[in-house]
């Protein structure tokens, strides 16, 4: 019997060792840069929230009255049902409680993030339809109502029996429930943005006293139309106010709402998010073309431009971007009329 020669032995060894040391190993070691995509069982969304402790993403759907729960790779883990008109989401500082504005239930639900059970439901009053939430200190602030009968209220969580207060700003201030935003980096501050008028107002309230006091207010800041998204930098010094016009993304100084930087994007801005590292994600309503522009803070050109679903006619959802708490991945939602949404996980 003829023994295999040295060349044959080397060839066999090479084939055996390729998976360990060859091109496939090199490919596996390369960082993931392409988005991971997951089809979702909903065709609309109202808000998203990220949970650093449990590594979860929550997506509220006002139409089905539910909240989807995914992991940070976009895998759908659970659907929280019986959340009528689930419109906005806020996590407690310790990530143990997810608050859900129930615009169809005149209440705010408190969900245990460890068990997904609803541990409390706080009534906000008949026909209040709370739409947007912001947590500042021991109070949940919420916008509610409809048309010019809209206002801002609060849910005081500090006592043994949480209490609701309504009508905390002058009636007629808002043409509909404003978008709300807060940050632990700006204690005692709640930002409100007009969603229902083409000439939008943005107001920064000082709520440290328990009542909203206007700190600064501006109509049509930077020429922005109706507000479709608000985002704060990690230090809360810079506020992004997003509307369909003008055709770029604007950063404002929170103290006086003056423009501090213009990020060049294109037509119909509809989303913004800023990572813990300061990376700016600027979203566009664009059926055929780039959806997301990524900038280093203060940059004049994007470091990366992403077309999430080329050639499909699907677009980025308004208010459809959010970063993971560590800034390593960006979550984005795309869709089209009547079709289910897609969740994209974009590695940074």
Tab-separated table of N, CA, C and O in Angstrom, residues 191 202 204 216 218 221 232-233 236-241 250-261:
chain	number	residue	atom	x	y	z
A	191	UNK	N	-38.942	69.524	28.517
A	191	UNK	CA	-39.029	70.239	27.242
A	191	UNK	C	-40.305	69.814	26.538
A	191	UNK	O	-40.635	68.623	26.488
A	202	UNK	N	-41.451	75.618	20.874
A	202	UNK	CA	-40.710	74.756	21.790
A	202	UNK	C	-40.501	75.531	23.077
A	202	UNK	O	-40.053	76.688	23.046
A	204	UNK	N	-39.067	75.290	27.178
A	204	UNK	CA	-38.316	74.593	28.218
A	204	UNK	C	-38.890	75.019	29.563
A	204	UNK	O	-38.888	76.208	29.908
A	216	UNK	N	-37.467	79.130	29.021
A	216	UNK	CA	-37.283	79.790	27.727
A	216	UNK	C	-38.285	79.196	26.759
A	216	UNK	O	-38.702	78.037	26.904
A	218	UNK	N	-39.701	79.538	22.401
A	218	UNK	CA	-39.483	80.148	21.093
A	218	UNK	C	-40.436	79.540	20.069
A	218	UNK	O	-40.619	78.319	20.030
A	221	UNK	N	-38.441	77.764	16.108
A	221	UNK	CA	-36.984	77.855	16.313
A	221	UNK	C	-36.221	77.337	15.106
A	221	UNK	O	-36.471	76.227	14.625
A	232	UNK	N	-31.798	64.970	23.099
A	232	UNK	CA	-30.808	65.712	23.877
A	232	UNK	C	-29.445	65.041	23.789
A	232	UNK	O	-29.342	63.815	23.715
A	233	UNK	N	-28.401	65.857	23.829
A	233	UNK	CA	-27.039	65.331	23.941
A	233	UNK	C	-26.862	64.715	25.328
A	233	UNK	O	-27.645	64.998	26.252
A	236	UNK	N	-27.025	67.077	28.058
A	236	UNK	CA	-28.254	67.878	28.027
A	236	UNK	C	-27.996	69.359	27.718
A	236	UNK	O	-28.874	70.181	27.918
A	237	UNK	N	-26.827	69.680	27.206
A	237	UNK	CA	-26.549	71.074	26.834
A	237	UNK	C	-27.101	71.406	25.462
A	237	UNK	O	-27.375	72.579	25.161
A	238	UNK	N	-27.280	70.380	24.616
A	238	UNK	CA	-27.692	70.592	23.236
A	238	UNK	C	-28.988	69.839	22.953
A	238	UNK	O	-29.109	68.657	23.281
A	239	UNK	N	-29.928	70.540	22.337
A	239	UNK	CA	-31.231	69.975	22.004
A	239	UNK	C	-31.373	69.906	20.489
A	239	UNK	O	-31.128	70.893	19.791
A	240	UNK	N	-31.773	68.750	19.997
A	240	UNK	CA	-32.097	68.596	18.578
A	240	UNK	C	-33.610	68.709	18.423
A	240	UNK	O	-34.365	67.985	19.078
A	241	UNK	N	-34.030	69.638	17.566
A	241	UNK	CA	-35.445	69.837	17.271
A	241	UNK	C	-35.638	69.483	15.807
A	241	UNK	O	-35.016	70.083	14.929
A	250	UNK	N	-30.904	70.448	12.948
A	250	UNK	CA	-30.424	71.588	13.717
A	250	UNK	C	-30.206	71.213	15.175
A	250	UNK	O	-31.034	70.529	15.790
A	251	UNK	N	-29.086	71.678	15.713
A	251	UNK	CA	-28.779	71.529	17.135
A	251	UNK	C	-28.885	72.899	17.795
A	251	UNK	O	-28.364	73.894	17.269
A	252	UNK	N	-29.567	72.949	18.947
A	252	UNK	CA	-29.828	74.197	19.657
A	252	UNK	C	-29.200	74.163	21.048
A	252	UNK	O	-29.115	73.101	21.667
A	253	UNK	N	-28.802	75.314	21.526
A	253	UNK	CA	-28.370	75.433	22.917
A	253	UNK	C	-29.617	75.366	23.784
A	253	UNK	O	-30.564	76.125	23.595
A	254	UNK	N	-29.649	74.448	24.745
A	254	UNK	CA	-30.852	74.272	25.559
A	254	UNK	C	-31.183	75.528	26.353
A	254	UNK	O	-32.357	75.858	26.537
A	255	UNK	N	-30.163	76.257	26.812
A	255	UNK	CA	-30.401	77.420	27.677
A	255	UNK	C	-31.250	78.492	27.022
A	255	UNK	O	-32.114	79.097	27.674
A	256	UNK	N	-31.019	78.761	25.716
A	256	UNK	CA	-31.753	79.863	25.083
A	256	UNK	C	-32.339	79.493	23.724
A	256	UNK	O	-32.876	80.357	23.020
A	257	UNK	N	-32.234	78.214	23.321
A	257	UNK	CA	-32.779	77.723	22.056
A	257	UNK	C	-32.187	78.434	20.840
A	257	UNK	O	-32.850	78.614	19.818
A	258	UNK	N	-30.927	78.848	20.948
A	258	UNK	CA	-30.225	79.395	19.795
A	258	UNK	C	-29.535	78.263	19.039
A	258	UNK	O	-29.105	77.268	19.633
A	259	UNK	N	-29.438	78.394	17.716
A	259	UNK	CA	-28.809	77.360	16.886
A	259	UNK	C	-27.302	77.349	17.130
A	259	UNK	O	-26.638	78.384	17.065
A	260	UNK	N	-26.756	76.173	17.427
A	260	UNK	CA	-25.315	76.054	17.648
A	260	UNK	C	-24.630	75.263	16.541
A	260	UNK	O	-23.418	75.396	16.358
A	261	UNK	N	-25.384	74.449	15.800
A	261	UNK	CA	-24.757	73.708	14.701
A	261	UNK	C	-25.832	73.232	13.731
A	261	UNK	O	-26.960	72.919	14.129
